[in-house]
GROMACS .gro file of C-alpha atoms in nm:
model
  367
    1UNK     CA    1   0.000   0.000   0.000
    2UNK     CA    2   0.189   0.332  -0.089
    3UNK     CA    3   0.209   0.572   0.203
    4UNK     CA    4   0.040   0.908   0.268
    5UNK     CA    5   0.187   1.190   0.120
    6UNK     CA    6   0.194   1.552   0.255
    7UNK     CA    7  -0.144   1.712   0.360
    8UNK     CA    8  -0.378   1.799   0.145
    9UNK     CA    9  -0.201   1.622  -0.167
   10UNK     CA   10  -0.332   1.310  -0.371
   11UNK     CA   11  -0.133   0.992  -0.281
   12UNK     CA   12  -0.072   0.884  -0.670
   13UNK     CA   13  -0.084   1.262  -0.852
   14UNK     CA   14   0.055   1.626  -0.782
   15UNK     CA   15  -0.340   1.753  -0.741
   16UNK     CA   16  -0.501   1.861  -0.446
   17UNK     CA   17  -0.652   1.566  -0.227
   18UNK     CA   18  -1.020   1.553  -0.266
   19UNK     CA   19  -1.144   1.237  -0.129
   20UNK     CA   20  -1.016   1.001   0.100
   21UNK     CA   21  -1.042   0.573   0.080
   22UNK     CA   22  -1.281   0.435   0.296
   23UNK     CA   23  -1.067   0.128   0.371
   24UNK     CA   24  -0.681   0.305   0.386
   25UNK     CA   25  -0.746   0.665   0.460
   26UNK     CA   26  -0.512   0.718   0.163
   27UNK     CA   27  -0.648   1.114   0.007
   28UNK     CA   28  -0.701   1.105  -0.368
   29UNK     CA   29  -0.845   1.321  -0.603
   30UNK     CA   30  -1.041   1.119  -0.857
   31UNK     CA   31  -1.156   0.824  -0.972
   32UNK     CA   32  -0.872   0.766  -1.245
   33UNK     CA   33  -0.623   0.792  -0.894
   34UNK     CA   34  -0.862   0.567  -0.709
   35UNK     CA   35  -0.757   0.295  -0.930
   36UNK     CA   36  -0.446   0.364  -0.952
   37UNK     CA   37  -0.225  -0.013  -0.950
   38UNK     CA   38  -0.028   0.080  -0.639
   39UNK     CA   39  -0.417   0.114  -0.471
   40UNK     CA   40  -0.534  -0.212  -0.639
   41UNK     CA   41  -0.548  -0.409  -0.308
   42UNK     CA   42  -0.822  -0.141  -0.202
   43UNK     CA   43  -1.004  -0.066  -0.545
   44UNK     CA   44  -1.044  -0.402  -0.693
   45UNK     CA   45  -1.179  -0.509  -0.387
   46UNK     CA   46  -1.440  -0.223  -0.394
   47UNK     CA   47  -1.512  -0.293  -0.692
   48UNK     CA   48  -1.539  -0.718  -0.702
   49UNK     CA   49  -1.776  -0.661  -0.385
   50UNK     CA   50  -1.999  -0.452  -0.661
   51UNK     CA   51  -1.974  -0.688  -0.949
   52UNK     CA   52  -2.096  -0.923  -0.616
   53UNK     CA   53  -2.370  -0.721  -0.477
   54UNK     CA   54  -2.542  -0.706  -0.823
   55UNK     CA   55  -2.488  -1.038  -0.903
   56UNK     CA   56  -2.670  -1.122  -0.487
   57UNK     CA   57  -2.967  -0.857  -0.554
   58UNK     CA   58  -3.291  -0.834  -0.707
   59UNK     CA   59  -3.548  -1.074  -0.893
   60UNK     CA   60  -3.414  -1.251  -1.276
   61UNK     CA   61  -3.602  -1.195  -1.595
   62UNK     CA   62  -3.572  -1.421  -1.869
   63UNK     CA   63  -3.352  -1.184  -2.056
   64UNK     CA   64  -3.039  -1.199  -1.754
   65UNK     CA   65  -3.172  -1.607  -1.730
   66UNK     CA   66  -3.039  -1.618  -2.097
   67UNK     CA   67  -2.763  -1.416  -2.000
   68UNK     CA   68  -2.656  -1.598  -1.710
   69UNK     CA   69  -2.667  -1.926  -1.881
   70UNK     CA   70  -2.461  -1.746  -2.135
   71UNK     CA   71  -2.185  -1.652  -1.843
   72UNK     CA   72  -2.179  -2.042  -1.712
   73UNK     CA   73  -2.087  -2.148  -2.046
   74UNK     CA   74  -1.819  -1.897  -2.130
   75UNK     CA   75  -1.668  -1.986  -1.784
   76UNK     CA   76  -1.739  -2.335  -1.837
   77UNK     CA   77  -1.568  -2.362  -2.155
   78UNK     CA   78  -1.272  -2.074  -2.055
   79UNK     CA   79  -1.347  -1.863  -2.376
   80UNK     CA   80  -1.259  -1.507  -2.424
   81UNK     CA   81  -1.579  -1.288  -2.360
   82UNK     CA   82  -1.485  -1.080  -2.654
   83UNK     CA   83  -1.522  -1.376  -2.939
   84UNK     CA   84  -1.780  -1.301  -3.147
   85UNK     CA   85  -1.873  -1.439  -3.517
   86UNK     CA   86  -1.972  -1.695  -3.714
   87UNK     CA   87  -1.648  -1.921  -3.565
   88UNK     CA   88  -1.662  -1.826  -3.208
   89UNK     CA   89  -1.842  -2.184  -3.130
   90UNK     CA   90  -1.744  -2.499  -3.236
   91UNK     CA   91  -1.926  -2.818  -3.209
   92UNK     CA   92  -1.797  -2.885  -2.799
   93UNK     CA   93  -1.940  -2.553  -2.722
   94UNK     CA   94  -2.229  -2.622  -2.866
   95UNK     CA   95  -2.290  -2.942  -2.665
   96UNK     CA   96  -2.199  -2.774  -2.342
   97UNK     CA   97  -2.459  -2.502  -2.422
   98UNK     CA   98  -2.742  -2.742  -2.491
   99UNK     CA   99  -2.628  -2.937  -2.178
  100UNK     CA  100  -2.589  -2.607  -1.913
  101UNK     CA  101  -2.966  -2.540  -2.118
  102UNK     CA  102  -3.136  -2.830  -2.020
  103UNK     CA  103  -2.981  -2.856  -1.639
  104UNK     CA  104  -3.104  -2.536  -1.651
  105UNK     CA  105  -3.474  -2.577  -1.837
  106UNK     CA  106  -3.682  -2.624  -1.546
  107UNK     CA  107  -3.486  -2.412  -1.250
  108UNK     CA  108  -3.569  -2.046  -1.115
  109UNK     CA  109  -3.301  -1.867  -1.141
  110UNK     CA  110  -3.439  -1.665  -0.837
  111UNK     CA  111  -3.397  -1.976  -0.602
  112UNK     CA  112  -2.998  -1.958  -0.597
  113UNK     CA  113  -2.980  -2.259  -0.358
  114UNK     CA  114  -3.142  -2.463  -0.648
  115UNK     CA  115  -2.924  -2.307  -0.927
  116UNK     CA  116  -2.605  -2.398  -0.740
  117UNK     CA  117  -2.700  -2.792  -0.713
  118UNK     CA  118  -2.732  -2.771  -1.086
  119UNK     CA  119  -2.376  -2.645  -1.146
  120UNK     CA  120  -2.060  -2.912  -1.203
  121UNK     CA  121  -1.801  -2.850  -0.940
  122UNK     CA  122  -1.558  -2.756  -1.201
  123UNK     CA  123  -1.782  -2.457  -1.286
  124UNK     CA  124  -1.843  -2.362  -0.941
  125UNK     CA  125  -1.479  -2.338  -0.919
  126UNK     CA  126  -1.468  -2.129  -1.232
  127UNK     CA  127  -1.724  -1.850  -1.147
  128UNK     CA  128  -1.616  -1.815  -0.793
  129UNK     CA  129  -1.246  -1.739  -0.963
  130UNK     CA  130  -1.438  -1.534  -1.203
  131UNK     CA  131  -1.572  -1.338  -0.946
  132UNK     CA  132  -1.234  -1.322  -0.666
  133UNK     CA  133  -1.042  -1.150  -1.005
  134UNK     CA  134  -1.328  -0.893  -1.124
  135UNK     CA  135  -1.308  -1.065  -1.434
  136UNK     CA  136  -1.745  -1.148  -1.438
  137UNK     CA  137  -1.816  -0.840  -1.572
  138UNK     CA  138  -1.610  -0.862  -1.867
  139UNK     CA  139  -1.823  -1.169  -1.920
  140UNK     CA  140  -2.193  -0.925  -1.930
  141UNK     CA  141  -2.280  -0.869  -2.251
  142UNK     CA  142  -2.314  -0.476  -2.258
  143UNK     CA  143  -2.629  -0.330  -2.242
  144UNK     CA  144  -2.772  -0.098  -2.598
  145UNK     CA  145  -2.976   0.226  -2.462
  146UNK     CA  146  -3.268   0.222  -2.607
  147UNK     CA  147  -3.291   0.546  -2.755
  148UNK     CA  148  -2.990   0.481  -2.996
  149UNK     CA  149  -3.187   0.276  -3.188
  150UNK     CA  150  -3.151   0.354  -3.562
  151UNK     CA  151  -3.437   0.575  -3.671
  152UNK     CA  152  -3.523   0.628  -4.096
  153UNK     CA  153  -3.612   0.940  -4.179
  154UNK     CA  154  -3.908   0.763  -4.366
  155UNK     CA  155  -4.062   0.627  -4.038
  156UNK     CA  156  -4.277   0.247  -4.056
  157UNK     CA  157  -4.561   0.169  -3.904
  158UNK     CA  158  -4.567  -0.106  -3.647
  159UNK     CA  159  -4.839  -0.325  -3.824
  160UNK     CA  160  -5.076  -0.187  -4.132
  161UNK     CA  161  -5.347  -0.182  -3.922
  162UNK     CA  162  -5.140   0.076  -3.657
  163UNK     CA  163  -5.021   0.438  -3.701
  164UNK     CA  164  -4.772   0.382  -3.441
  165UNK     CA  165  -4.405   0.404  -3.578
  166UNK     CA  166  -4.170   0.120  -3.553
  167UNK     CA  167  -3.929   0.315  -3.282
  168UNK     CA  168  -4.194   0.282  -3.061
  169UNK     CA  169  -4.186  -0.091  -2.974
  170UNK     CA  170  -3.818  -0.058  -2.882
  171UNK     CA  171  -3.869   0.248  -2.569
  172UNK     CA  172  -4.031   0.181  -2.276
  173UNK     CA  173  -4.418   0.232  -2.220
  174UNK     CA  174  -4.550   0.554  -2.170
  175UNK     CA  175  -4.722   0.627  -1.875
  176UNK     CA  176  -5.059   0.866  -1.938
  177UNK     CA  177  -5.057   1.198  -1.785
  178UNK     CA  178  -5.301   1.493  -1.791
  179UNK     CA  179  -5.207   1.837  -1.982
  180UNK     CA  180  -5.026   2.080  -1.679
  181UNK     CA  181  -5.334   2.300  -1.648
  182UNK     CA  182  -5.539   2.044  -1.549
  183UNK     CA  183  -5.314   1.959  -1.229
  184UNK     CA  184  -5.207   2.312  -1.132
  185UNK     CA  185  -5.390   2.694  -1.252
  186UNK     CA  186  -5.021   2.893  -1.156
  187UNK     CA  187  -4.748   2.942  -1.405
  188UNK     CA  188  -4.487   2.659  -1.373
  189UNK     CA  189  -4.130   2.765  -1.215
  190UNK     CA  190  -3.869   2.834  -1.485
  191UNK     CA  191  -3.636   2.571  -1.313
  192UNK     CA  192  -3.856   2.289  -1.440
  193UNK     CA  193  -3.692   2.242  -1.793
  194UNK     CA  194  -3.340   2.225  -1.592
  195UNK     CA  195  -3.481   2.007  -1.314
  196UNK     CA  196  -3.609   1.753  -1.594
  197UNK     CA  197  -3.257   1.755  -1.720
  198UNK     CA  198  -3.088   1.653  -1.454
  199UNK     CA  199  -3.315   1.328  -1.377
  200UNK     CA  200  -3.256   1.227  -1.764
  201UNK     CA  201  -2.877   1.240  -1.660
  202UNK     CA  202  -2.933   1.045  -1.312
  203UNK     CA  203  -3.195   0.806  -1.501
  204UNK     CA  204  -2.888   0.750  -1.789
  205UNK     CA  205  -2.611   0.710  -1.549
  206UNK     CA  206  -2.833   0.434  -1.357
  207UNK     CA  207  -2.915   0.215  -1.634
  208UNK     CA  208  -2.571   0.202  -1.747
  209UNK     CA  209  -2.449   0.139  -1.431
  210UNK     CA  210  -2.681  -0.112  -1.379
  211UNK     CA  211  -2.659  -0.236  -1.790
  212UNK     CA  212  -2.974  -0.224  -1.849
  213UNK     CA  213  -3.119  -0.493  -1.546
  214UNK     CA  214  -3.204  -0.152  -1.330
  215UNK     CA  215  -3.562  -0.273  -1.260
  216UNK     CA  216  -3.503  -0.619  -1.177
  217UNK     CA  217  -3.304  -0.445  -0.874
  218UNK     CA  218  -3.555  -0.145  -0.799
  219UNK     CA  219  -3.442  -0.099  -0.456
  220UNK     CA  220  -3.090  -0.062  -0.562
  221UNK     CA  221  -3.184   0.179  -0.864
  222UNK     CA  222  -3.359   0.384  -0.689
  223UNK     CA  223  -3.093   0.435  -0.437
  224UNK     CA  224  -2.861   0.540  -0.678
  225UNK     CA  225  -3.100   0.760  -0.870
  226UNK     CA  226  -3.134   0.932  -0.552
  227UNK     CA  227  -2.802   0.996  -0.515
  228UNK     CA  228  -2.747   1.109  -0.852
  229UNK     CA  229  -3.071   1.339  -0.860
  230UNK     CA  230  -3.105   1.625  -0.595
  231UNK     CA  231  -3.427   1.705  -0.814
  232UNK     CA  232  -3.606   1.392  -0.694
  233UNK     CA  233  -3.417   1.331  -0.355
  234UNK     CA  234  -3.389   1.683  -0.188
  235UNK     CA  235  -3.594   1.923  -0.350
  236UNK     CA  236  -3.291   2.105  -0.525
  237UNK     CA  237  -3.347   2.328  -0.848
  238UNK     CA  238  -3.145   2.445  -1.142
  239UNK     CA  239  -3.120   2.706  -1.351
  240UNK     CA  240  -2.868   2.630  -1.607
  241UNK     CA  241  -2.893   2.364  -1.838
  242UNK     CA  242  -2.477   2.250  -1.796
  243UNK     CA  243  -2.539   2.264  -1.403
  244UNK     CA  244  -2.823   2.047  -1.382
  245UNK     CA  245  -2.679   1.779  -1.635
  246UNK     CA  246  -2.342   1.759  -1.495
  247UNK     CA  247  -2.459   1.746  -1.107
  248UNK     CA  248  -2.451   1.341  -1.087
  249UNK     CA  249  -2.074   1.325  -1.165
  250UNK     CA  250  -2.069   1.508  -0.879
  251UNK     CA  251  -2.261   1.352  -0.649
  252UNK     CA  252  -2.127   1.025  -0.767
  253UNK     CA  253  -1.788   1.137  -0.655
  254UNK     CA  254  -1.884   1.116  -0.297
  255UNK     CA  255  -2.061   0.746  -0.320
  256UNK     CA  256  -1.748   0.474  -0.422
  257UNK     CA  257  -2.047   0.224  -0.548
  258UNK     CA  258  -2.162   0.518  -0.838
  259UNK     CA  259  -1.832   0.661  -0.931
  260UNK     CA  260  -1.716   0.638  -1.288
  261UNK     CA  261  -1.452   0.728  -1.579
  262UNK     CA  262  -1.472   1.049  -1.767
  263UNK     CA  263  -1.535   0.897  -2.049
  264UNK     CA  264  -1.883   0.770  -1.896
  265UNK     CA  265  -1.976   1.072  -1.743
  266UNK     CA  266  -1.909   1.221  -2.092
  267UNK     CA  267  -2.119   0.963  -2.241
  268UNK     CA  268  -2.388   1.027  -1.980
  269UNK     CA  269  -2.411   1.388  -2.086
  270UNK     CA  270  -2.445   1.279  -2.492
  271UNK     CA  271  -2.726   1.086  -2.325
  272UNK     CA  272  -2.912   1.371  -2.197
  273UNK     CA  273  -2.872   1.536  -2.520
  274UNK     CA  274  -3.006   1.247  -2.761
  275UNK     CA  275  -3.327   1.197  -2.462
  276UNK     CA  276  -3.395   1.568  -2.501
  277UNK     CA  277  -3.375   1.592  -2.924
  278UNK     CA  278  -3.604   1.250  -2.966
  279UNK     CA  279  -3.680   1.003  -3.250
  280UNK     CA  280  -3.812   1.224  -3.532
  281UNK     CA  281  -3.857   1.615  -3.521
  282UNK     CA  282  -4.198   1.605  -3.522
  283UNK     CA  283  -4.221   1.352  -3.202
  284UNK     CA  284  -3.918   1.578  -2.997
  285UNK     CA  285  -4.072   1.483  -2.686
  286UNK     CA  286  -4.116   1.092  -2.677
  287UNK     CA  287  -3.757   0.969  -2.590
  288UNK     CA  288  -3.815   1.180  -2.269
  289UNK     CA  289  -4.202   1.110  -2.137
  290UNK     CA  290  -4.022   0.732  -2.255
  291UNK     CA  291  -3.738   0.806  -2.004
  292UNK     CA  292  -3.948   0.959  -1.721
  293UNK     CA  293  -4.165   0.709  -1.741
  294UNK     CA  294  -3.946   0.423  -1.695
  295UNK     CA  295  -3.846   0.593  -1.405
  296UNK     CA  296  -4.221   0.624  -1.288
  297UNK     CA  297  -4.224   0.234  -1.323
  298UNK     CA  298  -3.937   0.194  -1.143
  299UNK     CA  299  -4.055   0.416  -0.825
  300UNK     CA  300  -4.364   0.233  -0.853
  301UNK     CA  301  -4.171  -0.087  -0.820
  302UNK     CA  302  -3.945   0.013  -0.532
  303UNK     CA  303  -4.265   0.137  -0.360
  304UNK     CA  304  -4.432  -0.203  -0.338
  305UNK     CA  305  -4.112  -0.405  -0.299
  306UNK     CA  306  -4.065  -0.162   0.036
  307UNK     CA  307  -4.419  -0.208   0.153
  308UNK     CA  308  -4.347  -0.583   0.145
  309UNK     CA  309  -4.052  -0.535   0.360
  310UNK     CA  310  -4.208  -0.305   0.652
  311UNK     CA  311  -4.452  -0.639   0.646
  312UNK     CA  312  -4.215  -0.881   0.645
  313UNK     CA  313  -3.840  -0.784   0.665
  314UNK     CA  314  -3.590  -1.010   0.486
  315UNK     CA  315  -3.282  -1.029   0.272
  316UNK     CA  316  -3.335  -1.004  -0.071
  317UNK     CA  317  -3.322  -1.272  -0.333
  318UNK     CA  318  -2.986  -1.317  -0.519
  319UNK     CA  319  -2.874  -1.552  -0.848
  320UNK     CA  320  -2.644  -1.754  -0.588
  321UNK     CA  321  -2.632  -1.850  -0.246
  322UNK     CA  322  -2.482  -1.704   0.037
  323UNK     CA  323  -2.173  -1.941   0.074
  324UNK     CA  324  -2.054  -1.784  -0.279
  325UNK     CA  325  -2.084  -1.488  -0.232
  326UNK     CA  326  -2.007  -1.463   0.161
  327UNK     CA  327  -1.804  -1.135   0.180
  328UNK     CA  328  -2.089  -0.917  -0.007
  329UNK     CA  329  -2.289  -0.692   0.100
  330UNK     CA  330  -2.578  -0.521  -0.035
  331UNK     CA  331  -2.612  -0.157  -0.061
  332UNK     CA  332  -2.750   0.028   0.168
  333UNK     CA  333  -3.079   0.199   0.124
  334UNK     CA  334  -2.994   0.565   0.342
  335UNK     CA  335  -3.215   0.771   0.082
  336UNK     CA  336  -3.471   0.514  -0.011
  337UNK     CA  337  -3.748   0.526   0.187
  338UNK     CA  338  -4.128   0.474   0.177
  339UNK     CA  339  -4.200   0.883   0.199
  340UNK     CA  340  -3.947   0.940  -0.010
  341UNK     CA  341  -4.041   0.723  -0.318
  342UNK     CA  342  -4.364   0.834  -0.315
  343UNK     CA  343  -4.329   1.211  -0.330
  344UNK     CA  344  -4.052   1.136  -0.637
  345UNK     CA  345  -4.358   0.969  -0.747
  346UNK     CA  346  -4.559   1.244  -0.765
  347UNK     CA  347  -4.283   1.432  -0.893
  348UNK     CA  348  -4.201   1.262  -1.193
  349UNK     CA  349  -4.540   1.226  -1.280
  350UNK     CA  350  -4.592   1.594  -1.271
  351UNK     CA  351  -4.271   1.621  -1.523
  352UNK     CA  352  -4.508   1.417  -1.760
  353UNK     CA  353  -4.761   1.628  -1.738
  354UNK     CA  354  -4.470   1.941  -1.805
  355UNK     CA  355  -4.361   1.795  -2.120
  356UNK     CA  356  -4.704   1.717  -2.207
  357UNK     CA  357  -4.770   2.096  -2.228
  358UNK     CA  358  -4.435   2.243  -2.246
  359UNK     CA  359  -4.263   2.061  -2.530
  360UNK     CA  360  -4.158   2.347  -2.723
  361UNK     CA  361  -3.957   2.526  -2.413
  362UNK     CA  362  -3.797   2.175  -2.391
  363UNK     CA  363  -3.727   2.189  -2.755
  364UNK     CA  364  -3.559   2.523  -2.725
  365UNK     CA  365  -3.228   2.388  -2.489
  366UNK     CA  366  -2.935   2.311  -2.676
  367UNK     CA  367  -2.609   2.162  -2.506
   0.00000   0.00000   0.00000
């Protein structure tokens, strides 16, 4: 472990110390120094205990049961999780596949005791070594936003007997909400357009984090959209566009589990931008009531999942048991909290009925 340099100095660069490490006390300044190799024994730690928490939280759609079964034979079989083509499987693969497929056929994946019977000891071994190096996530296939889906100029309809374009199908459901005037008679505050803004950027820098399985672990999401989003967590406003979008790098930087490279917060902030200018120019509006509402679904989630708790208090459900994944733990829920979801509740559902109404002043903000 390197030792502590002067006062006030980052341990691995010549900047000003900004943070310190939970587990060393060594002072840092950003995430790039956080991970610096002569901190490894601290950071790759942090961050195999949050490759582990995911993997030990929330309930498992069939998409991640495909994708788990996926994992299992890439560590089964030691392949590189980058091969792709035509040749990346021969003939062995393809038996282990149809093997690990029909141990598999009949199992819920949320029962972890019952998964881990069904797994050889050999690929015990292999995912529990997959997991002690931090190499599992290399082995997720990476999650495709869904609003940089490919959009023709010349938009199709979904079916001849529908008027809804193609684009459509691939977003998330919209959730109905009436016009503004018909929930409120004053003038909404100018901070609004900003505010909606800078839950797009917490919303994007969730489901990336999360890649894509954000509602299968709604306590978790919420948690960190909370974090990310003073809007929905403490009431905060904004008046500049630049503020509101780049406030979740900041807040990220004081939460280890949420911190990220440049290059993603970058990536979060082209997010914002594609959300706000929308599939077509004359439907500017639907990638965000798409966006908001996902999160509305989400909230609404976390709410009854909560409600089930206060009746009945237990651990949550994970992929595997407890004996693999024995130094986890999950994160903790310091924001989320029955009150609390249900006022961002409200809140989010009055953004719909903003856009609704006030689409062209959303329109008008450029980057």
């Amino acid at each position: 472990m390197a030792s502590v340099n002067g006062e006030g100095k980052c341990n691995f660069c010549t900047n000003e110390s900004k943070y310190t490490c939970p587990r060393c006390n060594v002072p840092y300044c950003s995430a790039a120094c956080y991970k610096h190799s002569s901190h490894a024994q601290c950071s790759e730690e942090f961050y195999r205990t949050m490759v582990e928490e995911e993997l030990h939280g929330g309930a498992v759609s069939d998409e991640s049961r495909k994708k788990m079964i996926e994992i299992l034979r890439r560590a089964n079989s030691g392949e590189s999780p980058l091969e792709d083509g035509e040749d990346a499987l021969d003939s062995d693969d393809d038996e282990d596949m149809e093997d690990l497929d029909k141990r598999m056929a009949d199992i819920d994946l949320n029962n972890s005791e019952a998964v881990w019977k069904k797994l050889s000891e050999e690929e015990r071994k292999e995912f529990q070594e997959l997991i002690k190096n931090g190499e599992i996530e290399d082995l997720i296939p990476p999650w495709i936003p869904w609003w940089e889906q490919e959009v023709p100029k010349v938009q199709e309809v979904s079916s001849p007997s529908s008027s809804t374009p193609a684009y459509v199908l691939n977003c998330p459901t919209v959730v109905d909400a009436p016009m503004l005037k018909e929930v409120m008679k004053e003038s909404p505050s100018p901070c609004i357009p900003f505010n909606i803004l800078n839950v797009l950027a917490a919303y994007s820098w969730t489901v990336r984090l999360f890649n894509g399985d954000h509602q299968e672990s709604s306590l978790d999401a919420t948690e960190a959209i909370f974090v990310l989003s003073t809007v929905l967590s403490s009431n905060a406003n904004y008046e500049e566009a630049a503020v509101a979008v780049e406030s979740p790098k900041i807040e990220a930087q004081n939460h280890l589990w949420l911190m990220e490279s440049e290059e993603f917060c970058n990536t979060v902030r082209d997010d914002v931008w594609k959300i706000l200018k929308g599939p077509t120019s004359t439907d500017k509006t639907f990638y965000m009531r798409a966006a908001i509402s996902e999160i509305h679904v989400l909230l609404t989630t976390c709410k009854v999942s909560l409600a089930k708790r206060k009746k009945s208090p237990g651990t949550r459900k994970g992929i595997f048991p407890p004996t693999l994944l024995q130094d986890s733990n999950q994160v903790e829920l310091k924001l989320t909290t029955l009150p609390t979801v249900k006022l961002a509740i409200k809140k989010v559902e009055f953004f719909l009925s903003y856009i609704n109404e006030y689409s062209s002043v959303l329109a008008s903000i450029s980057p």
